[in-house]
Short mmCIF file of C-alpha atoms in Angstrom, two decimals:
data_model
loop_
_atom_site.label_atom_id
_atom_site.label_comp_id
_atom_site.label_asym_id
_atom_site.label_seq_id
_atom_site.Cartn_x
_atom_site.Cartn_y
_atom_site.Cartn_z
CA MET A 1408 -5.43 15.68 -14.62
CA ASN A 1409 -6.72 18.45 -13.00
CA GLY A 1410 -8.75 17.16 -10.42
CA LEU A 1411 -12.82 17.99 -11.79
CA LEU A 1412 -13.23 14.06 -12.41
CA ASP A 1413 -15.23 15.36 -15.52
CA GLU A 1414 -13.63 12.66 -17.92
CA ALA A 1415 -16.19 9.90 -18.92
CA ASP A 1416 -14.57 7.03 -17.33
CA TRP A 1417 -14.72 8.67 -13.42
CA GLN A 1418 -18.09 9.65 -14.37
CA ASN A 1419 -18.41 5.67 -15.52
CA VAL A 1420 -18.10 4.15 -12.37
CA PRO A 1421 -19.37 4.54 -8.60
CA TRP A 1422 -18.90 5.83 -5.43
CA THR A 1423 -18.01 4.02 -2.67
CA ASP A 1424 -20.00 4.43 0.10
CA ASP A 1425 -19.19 8.07 2.57
CA PHE A 1426 -16.44 7.61 5.00
CA VAL A 1427 -17.39 7.08 8.45
CA ASP A 1428 -15.45 7.35 11.85
CA ILE A 1429 -12.50 5.58 12.70
CA GLU A 1430 -13.92 3.73 14.95
CA GLY A 1431 -17.11 3.45 13.42
CA SER A 1432 -20.61 2.68 15.51
CA LEU A 1433 -18.91 3.43 18.19
CA LYS A 1434 -18.51 7.10 17.62
CA PRO A 1435 -21.26 10.01 15.40
CA ARG A 1436 -21.21 10.17 11.71
CA PRO A 1437 -18.66 12.17 10.53
CA VAL A 1438 -20.13 15.80 9.36
CA TYR A 1439 -18.35 16.72 6.22
CA ARG A 1440 -19.15 13.68 3.60
CA THR A 1441 -15.81 12.42 2.10
CA ARG A 1442 -15.57 9.57 -0.69
CA VAL A 1443 -13.94 7.56 -3.50
CA LYS A 1444 -13.69 6.14 -6.60
CA MET A 1445 -11.11 3.81 -8.49
CA LEU A 1446 -10.16 3.18 -11.43
CA TRP A 1447 -6.65 1.33 -13.08
CA ASP A 1448 -4.94 0.72 -16.48
CA GLU A 1449 -2.05 -1.11 -17.49
CA GLU A 1450 0.12 2.04 -16.17
CA TYR A 1451 -1.60 3.42 -13.01
CA PHE A 1452 -3.99 2.70 -9.99
CA TYR A 1453 -6.24 5.62 -10.47
CA ILE A 1454 -7.93 6.77 -6.69
CA ALA A 1455 -10.93 9.62 -7.13
CA ALA A 1456 -11.21 12.03 -3.56
CA GLU A 1457 -14.79 14.19 -3.38
CA LEU A 1458 -13.99 15.87 0.19
CA GLU A 1459 -17.26 18.22 1.60
CA GLU A 1460 -15.56 21.42 2.84
CA PRO A 1461 -16.75 24.97 4.04
CA HIS A 1462 -13.40 25.56 4.82
CA LEU A 1463 -10.22 25.37 2.59
CA TRP A 1464 -7.16 25.11 4.94
CA ALA A 1465 -3.45 24.12 3.31
CA THR A 1466 -0.77 25.96 4.94
CA PHE A 1467 2.46 22.76 4.35
CA THR A 1468 3.84 23.40 1.92
CA GLU A 1469 7.56 21.13 1.90
CA ARG A 1470 7.95 17.85 0.45
CA GLU A 1471 7.55 14.87 3.48
CA THR A 1472 6.21 17.50 6.08
CA ILE A 1473 4.20 15.62 8.70
CA ILE A 1474 0.34 16.47 7.08
CA PHE A 1475 -1.55 15.01 9.34
CA HIS A 1476 -1.53 18.04 11.97
CA GLU A 1477 -3.55 20.12 9.18
CA ASN A 1478 -6.18 18.43 7.40
CA ASN A 1479 -5.35 15.78 4.59
CA PHE A 1480 -6.61 12.98 2.18
CA GLU A 1481 -4.66 9.28 2.51
CA VAL A 1482 -4.18 6.78 1.05
CA PHE A 1483 -2.49 3.05 2.17
CA ILE A 1484 -1.78 0.36 0.20
CA ASP A 1485 -1.04 -3.46 1.43
CA PRO A 1486 -0.64 -5.38 -1.79
CA ASN A 1487 -0.46 -8.26 -0.90
CA GLY A 1488 -2.22 -7.96 2.29
CA ASP A 1489 0.31 -9.63 5.02
CA THR A 1490 0.44 -6.14 7.20
CA HIS A 1491 3.96 -5.23 6.31
CA ASN A 1492 5.63 -3.88 3.38
CA TYR A 1493 2.77 -1.65 2.54
CA TYR A 1494 2.51 2.33 1.28
CA GLU A 1495 0.83 5.52 2.81
CA LEU A 1496 0.18 8.98 0.52
CA GLU A 1497 -1.16 11.93 2.63
CA ILE A 1498 -1.79 15.23 0.43
CA ASN A 1499 -3.46 18.60 1.23
CA ALA A 1500 -5.47 20.72 -0.56
CA LEU A 1501 -1.76 22.88 -2.44
CA GLY A 1502 -0.30 19.08 -3.00
CA THR A 1503 1.81 18.48 -0.30
CA ILE A 1504 2.49 15.43 -0.49
CA TRP A 1505 3.69 12.48 1.74
CA ASP A 1506 4.65 9.42 0.74
CA LEU A 1507 6.11 6.59 2.81
CA LEU A 1508 6.65 3.06 2.71
CA LEU A 1509 5.97 0.72 6.27
CA PRO A 1510 8.06 -1.91 6.67
CA LYS A 1511 5.70 -3.50 9.40
CA PRO A 1512 2.98 -1.73 11.78
CA TYR A 1513 4.22 0.58 14.72
CA ARG A 1514 2.60 -1.47 16.94
CA ASN A 1515 5.42 -3.99 15.78
CA GLY A 1516 8.46 -1.58 16.11
CA GLY A 1517 8.15 -1.01 12.69
CA ALA A 1518 9.59 2.69 11.85
CA PRO A 1519 8.33 4.67 8.55
CA ILE A 1520 10.65 5.20 5.64
CA SER A 1521 10.24 8.93 4.66
CA ALA A 1522 12.88 8.76 2.21
CA TRP A 1523 11.07 6.09 -0.40
CA ASP A 1524 9.68 7.97 -3.20
CA VAL A 1525 6.37 7.13 -5.16
CA ALA A 1526 8.40 8.28 -7.95
CA GLY A 1527 6.08 8.58 -11.49
CA PHE A 1528 3.34 9.92 -8.48
CA LYS A 1529 0.55 12.46 -10.81
CA TYR A 1530 -2.50 14.36 -8.98
CA GLY A 1531 -4.62 17.00 -10.03
CA ILE A 1532 -6.41 19.35 -7.29
CA ASN A 1533 -10.15 21.31 -7.93
CA LEU A 1534 -11.07 23.75 -5.15
CA ARG A 1535 -14.28 25.03 -5.28
CA GLY A 1536 -13.96 28.01 -2.65
CA THR A 1537 -11.25 29.91 -1.50
CA LEU A 1538 -8.56 28.50 0.06
CA ASN A 1539 -7.21 30.01 3.65
CA ASP A 1540 -10.13 32.72 2.99
CA PRO A 1541 -12.13 32.73 6.40
CA SER A 1542 -14.34 36.12 4.93
CA ASP A 1543 -16.41 32.76 2.70
CA ARG A 1544 -17.71 29.67 2.77
CA ASP A 1545 -16.02 26.98 0.75
CA THR A 1546 -18.25 24.16 -0.63
CA LEU A 1547 -15.67 21.18 -1.41
CA TRP A 1548 -12.65 19.76 -2.85
CA THR A 1549 -12.22 17.37 -5.50
CA LEU A 1550 -8.38 15.53 -5.50
CA GLU A 1551 -7.33 12.50 -8.84
CA MET A 1552 -4.37 10.60 -8.32
CA ALA A 1553 -2.10 8.32 -10.19
CA PHE A 1554 0.07 5.48 -8.42
CA PRO A 1555 2.19 3.95 -10.86
CA TRP A 1556 2.62 -0.05 -11.14
CA LYS A 1557 6.24 0.27 -10.95
CA ILE A 1558 6.07 1.78 -7.97
CA LEU A 1559 3.20 -0.09 -6.58
CA LYS A 1560 4.43 -3.91 -7.70
CA GLU A 1561 7.02 -4.01 -5.35
CA ALA A 1562 5.40 -4.78 -2.84
CA ALA A 1563 3.35 -6.80 -4.70
CA PRO A 1564 2.61 -10.60 -5.14
CA GLY A 1565 4.80 -11.85 -7.94
CA LYS A 1566 5.93 -8.14 -7.86
CA ARG A 1567 3.86 -7.02 -11.20
CA LYS A 1568 0.82 -5.60 -11.48
CA PRO A 1569 -2.67 -7.14 -10.36
CA HIS A 1570 -4.06 -9.57 -12.80
CA PRO A 1571 -8.39 -9.36 -12.90
CA GLY A 1572 -10.31 -11.05 -9.90
CA GLU A 1573 -6.53 -10.08 -7.65
CA GLN A 1574 -7.95 -8.25 -4.38
CA TRP A 1575 -5.02 -6.10 -2.61
CA ARG A 1576 -5.86 -3.85 1.14
CA ILE A 1577 -6.80 -0.63 0.92
CA ASN A 1578 -8.17 2.15 3.00
CA PHE A 1579 -8.62 5.84 2.83
CA SER A 1580 -8.59 8.11 5.92
CA ARG A 1581 -9.48 11.85 5.90
CA VAL A 1582 -7.83 13.49 9.14
CA GLN A 1583 -10.35 16.84 10.03
CA TRP A 1584 -9.42 19.44 12.82
CA GLN A 1585 -11.43 21.62 14.24
CA ILE A 1586 -10.49 25.57 13.44
CA GLU A 1587 -11.85 29.32 13.38
CA ALA A 1588 -11.04 32.27 12.57
CA VAL A 1589 -8.22 34.16 13.88
CA ASP A 1590 -7.25 38.15 12.91
CA GLY A 1591 -8.33 36.87 9.22
CA GLN A 1592 -6.65 33.33 9.13
CA TYR A 1593 -7.68 29.97 10.29
CA LYS A 1594 -6.44 28.51 13.40
CA LYS A 1595 -7.24 25.24 15.34
CA VAL A 1596 -9.94 25.69 17.64
CA ILE A 1597 -7.86 25.09 21.33
CA LYS A 1598 -9.71 23.00 24.10
CA PRO A 1599 -10.11 25.20 27.11
CA GLU A 1600 -9.46 22.38 29.65
CA THR A 1601 -6.03 21.28 28.26
CA GLY A 1602 -4.80 24.76 26.08
CA PHE A 1603 -4.11 22.47 23.32
CA PRO A 1604 -6.48 21.79 20.17
CA TYR A 1605 -9.10 19.81 20.30
CA PRO A 1606 -8.19 15.82 18.63
CA GLU A 1607 -8.63 16.02 14.91
CA TYR A 1608 -11.45 13.86 13.74
CA ASN A 1609 -10.52 10.38 11.78
CA TRP A 1610 -12.66 9.76 8.82
CA VAL A 1611 -12.26 6.36 6.73
CA TRP A 1612 -13.41 4.18 4.01
CA SER A 1613 -13.13 1.28 6.21
CA PRO A 1614 -13.70 1.64 10.05
CA GLN A 1615 -10.36 0.46 12.40
CA GLY A 1616 -12.62 0.06 15.48
CA VAL A 1617 -9.98 2.10 17.81
CA ILE A 1618 -7.83 5.44 16.15
CA ASP A 1619 -4.62 3.89 14.05
CA MET A 1620 -4.57 3.71 10.83
CA HIS A 1621 -1.42 1.01 10.64
CA ARG A 1622 -4.03 -1.67 11.50
CA PRO A 1623 -4.26 -3.57 7.82
CA GLU A 1624 -5.67 -5.92 8.69
CA SER A 1625 -8.67 -3.86 9.29
CA TRP A 1626 -8.40 -2.17 5.89
CA GLY A 1627 -11.25 -2.77 2.81
CA TYR A 1628 -10.70 -5.11 0.27
CA VAL A 1629 -10.30 -3.88 -3.70
CA GLN A 1630 -10.82 -6.44 -6.70
CA PHE A 1631 -9.22 -5.19 -9.46
CA SER A 1632 -11.99 -5.90 -12.48
CA GLY A 1633 -11.39 -7.16 -16.36
CA LEU A 1634 -14.43 -4.70 -17.59
CA LYS A 1635 -14.56 -1.46 -18.68
CA ALA A 1636 -15.77 1.69 -16.50
CA ALA A 1637 -18.53 1.22 -18.36
CA GLU A 1638 -19.39 -1.89 -18.53
CA GLY A 1639 -20.67 -2.34 -14.90
CA GLY A 1640 -19.17 -4.08 -12.25
CA GLU A 1641 -18.34 -7.63 -11.63
CA PRO A 1642 -19.23 -9.76 -8.18
CA VAL A 1643 -16.55 -9.85 -5.41
CA VAL A 1644 -15.41 -13.18 -5.07
CA ILE A 1645 -14.80 -14.00 -1.12
CA ASN A 1646 -11.51 -15.86 -1.00
CA PRO A 1647 -12.43 -18.69 1.56
CA ASP A 1648 -8.98 -18.23 2.92
CA GLU A 1649 -10.15 -14.72 4.28
CA TYR A 1650 -12.12 -16.34 7.12
CA LEU A 1651 -8.70 -18.56 8.44
CA LYS A 1652 -6.58 -15.23 7.96
CA PHE A 1653 -9.30 -13.57 10.20
CA VAL A 1654 -9.04 -16.51 12.70
CA LEU A 1655 -5.39 -16.35 12.78
CA ARG A 1656 -5.39 -12.38 13.69
CA GLU A 1657 -8.08 -13.12 16.85
CA LEU A 1658 -5.51 -15.22 17.90
CA TYR A 1659 -2.33 -13.25 17.34
CA TYR A 1660 -4.18 -10.44 19.74
CA LEU A 1661 -5.17 -13.26 22.17
CA GLN A 1662 -1.68 -13.79 22.32
CA HIS A 1663 -0.14 -10.46 22.53
CA ARG A 1664 -2.89 -9.82 26.05
CA PHE A 1665 -1.60 -13.82 27.12
CA PHE A 1666 2.22 -11.58 26.45
CA TRP A 1667 1.25 -8.60 28.57
CA ALA A 1668 -0.18 -10.50 31.63
CA HIS A 1669 2.69 -13.57 31.71
CA GLN A 1670 5.57 -12.59 29.95
CA ARG A 1671 5.52 -15.19 27.87
CA TYR A 1672 2.97 -16.65 24.90
CA ALA A 1673 1.10 -19.83 25.24
CA LYS A 1674 1.63 -22.58 24.31
CA SER A 1675 -1.98 -24.26 23.39
CA LEU A 1676 -5.49 -22.07 22.60
CA GLU A 1677 -6.75 -23.55 26.07
CA GLU A 1678 -3.96 -21.40 27.88
CA LEU A 1679 -5.28 -18.40 25.70
CA GLU A 1680 -9.05 -19.00 27.06
CA PRO A 1681 -11.07 -17.38 25.07
CA GLU A 1682 -14.13 -16.10 25.02
CA ASP A 1683 -15.61 -17.67 22.28
CA PRO A 1684 -13.43 -21.06 22.08
CA GLU A 1685 -16.10 -22.47 19.71
CA PHE A 1686 -15.56 -19.78 17.47
CA PHE A 1687 -12.13 -21.66 17.15
CA ALA A 1688 -13.10 -25.00 17.24
CA PRO A 1689 -13.38 -25.33 13.04
CA CYS A 1690 -9.98 -24.82 12.56
CA PRO A 1691 -7.17 -26.83 13.93
CA VAL A 1692 -4.41 -24.30 14.89
CA VAL A 1693 -0.48 -25.76 15.48
CA PHE A 1694 1.15 -23.12 18.37
CA ASP A 1695 4.76 -23.19 18.04
CA VAL A 1696 5.77 -20.78 20.64
CA ALA A 1697 9.49 -19.58 22.44
CA ARG A 1698 9.37 -16.97 25.27
CA THR A 1699 9.34 -13.84 22.51
CA ARG A 1700 8.22 -15.15 19.70
CA PHE A 1701 5.95 -17.25 18.09
CA ARG A 1702 4.30 -18.87 14.65
CA LEU A 1703 0.84 -19.81 14.68
CA SER A 1704 -0.52 -21.95 11.65
CA ILE A 1705 -3.88 -23.33 9.91
CA PRO A 1706 -4.23 -25.52 7.17
CA SER A 1707 -5.53 -23.37 4.07
CA ALA A 1708 -9.31 -24.02 2.68
CA ALA A 1709 -8.06 -26.44 -0.17
CA GLY A 1710 -5.87 -28.33 2.24
CA ASN A 1711 -3.10 -28.16 -0.15
CA ALA A 1712 -1.26 -24.94 2.17
CA THR A 1713 -1.01 -23.39 5.32
CA TRP A 1714 -0.94 -20.23 6.64
CA HIS A 1715 1.09 -18.69 8.80
CA ILE A 1716 1.10 -15.55 11.48
CA SER A 1717 4.24 -14.26 13.69
CA GLU A 1718 4.39 -12.05 16.86
CA ASP A 1719 5.34 -9.08 14.16
CA SER A 1720 1.75 -9.84 12.95
CA ARG A 1721 3.09 -10.77 9.25
CA ILE A 1722 0.56 -13.44 7.99
CA TRP A 1723 1.56 -15.35 4.94
CA LYS A 1724 1.63 -18.78 3.36
CA THR A 1725 3.64 -22.26 2.30
CA SER A 1726 2.71 -24.68 0.11
CA LEU A 1727 2.97 -28.34 0.90
CA LYS A 1728 6.22 -28.72 -1.43
CA LEU A 1729 8.31 -25.58 0.95
CA GLU A 1730 6.80 -27.24 3.61
CA GLU A 1731 8.28 -30.99 3.41
CA ARG A 1732 11.62 -28.97 3.01
CA GLY A 1733 11.16 -27.29 6.04
CA MET A 1734 11.15 -24.03 4.67
CA PHE A 1735 8.04 -21.98 6.42
CA TYR A 1736 9.35 -18.26 6.81
#
């Protein structure tokens, strides 16, 4: 694995669309292009990235350093899409990594587990230019990564690698700082008004709408194909339950807004006073509410299960048989 991306399989799969600002259309398009490709086999989930970069810069060499304090590339993976127990890996142009497990998002009181180790992770980096040398102009760097299923399956449905046709929630981010040459070295550009560096840019595959990568419900969908790389693509299958999950997440946001105003959660849709009540009308929502906790529930599209969301943003499904036995969590 060398990061060159010259193998036939990589050549036979398309790039994603170019990355956009994390806030989406609210902000200008990124100055430098970033895009990714993906492959998978029996042992690994492969990710390739291409980052246009006129100034290759990376100094962190110690593993588990907070890599995003310099330019980096980041991968986020939520195998079962419940917004809990998701993976993050950051890497810089030196190949220094920070891998961590998030039991739940920071907004819900989650604390990162940096001791988590993506054992068996492999990577290769190819630099088209010179690292940490302001005297010339660089072109880009390419990155090739292999995530072993034996690790990723820990938080996956059924504790296994995906089957063809299944979808995971995934996102990619590039952190980019404004830098300049000072005494032959790259330094962050200081904002005169504050005396601190300008805020970093966050360029992503699937925009979040806010500067916060830890909203797994806004990540993209990756569908695992049963075709080989040279055999083309497959149509993306839209699961009708995704709309119901979107409705539950909108209600989750409304509940937390209500809590900030009233120090309790609403017990009905009418109490929440949504701007567009008709949006929720087709979905018979059941409110199960205590002062500091809630569970909202909607029947699945097929009618054989129920989707739930709780105050900590976890979303999950129960079958009717489990519900009859009172097993919701």
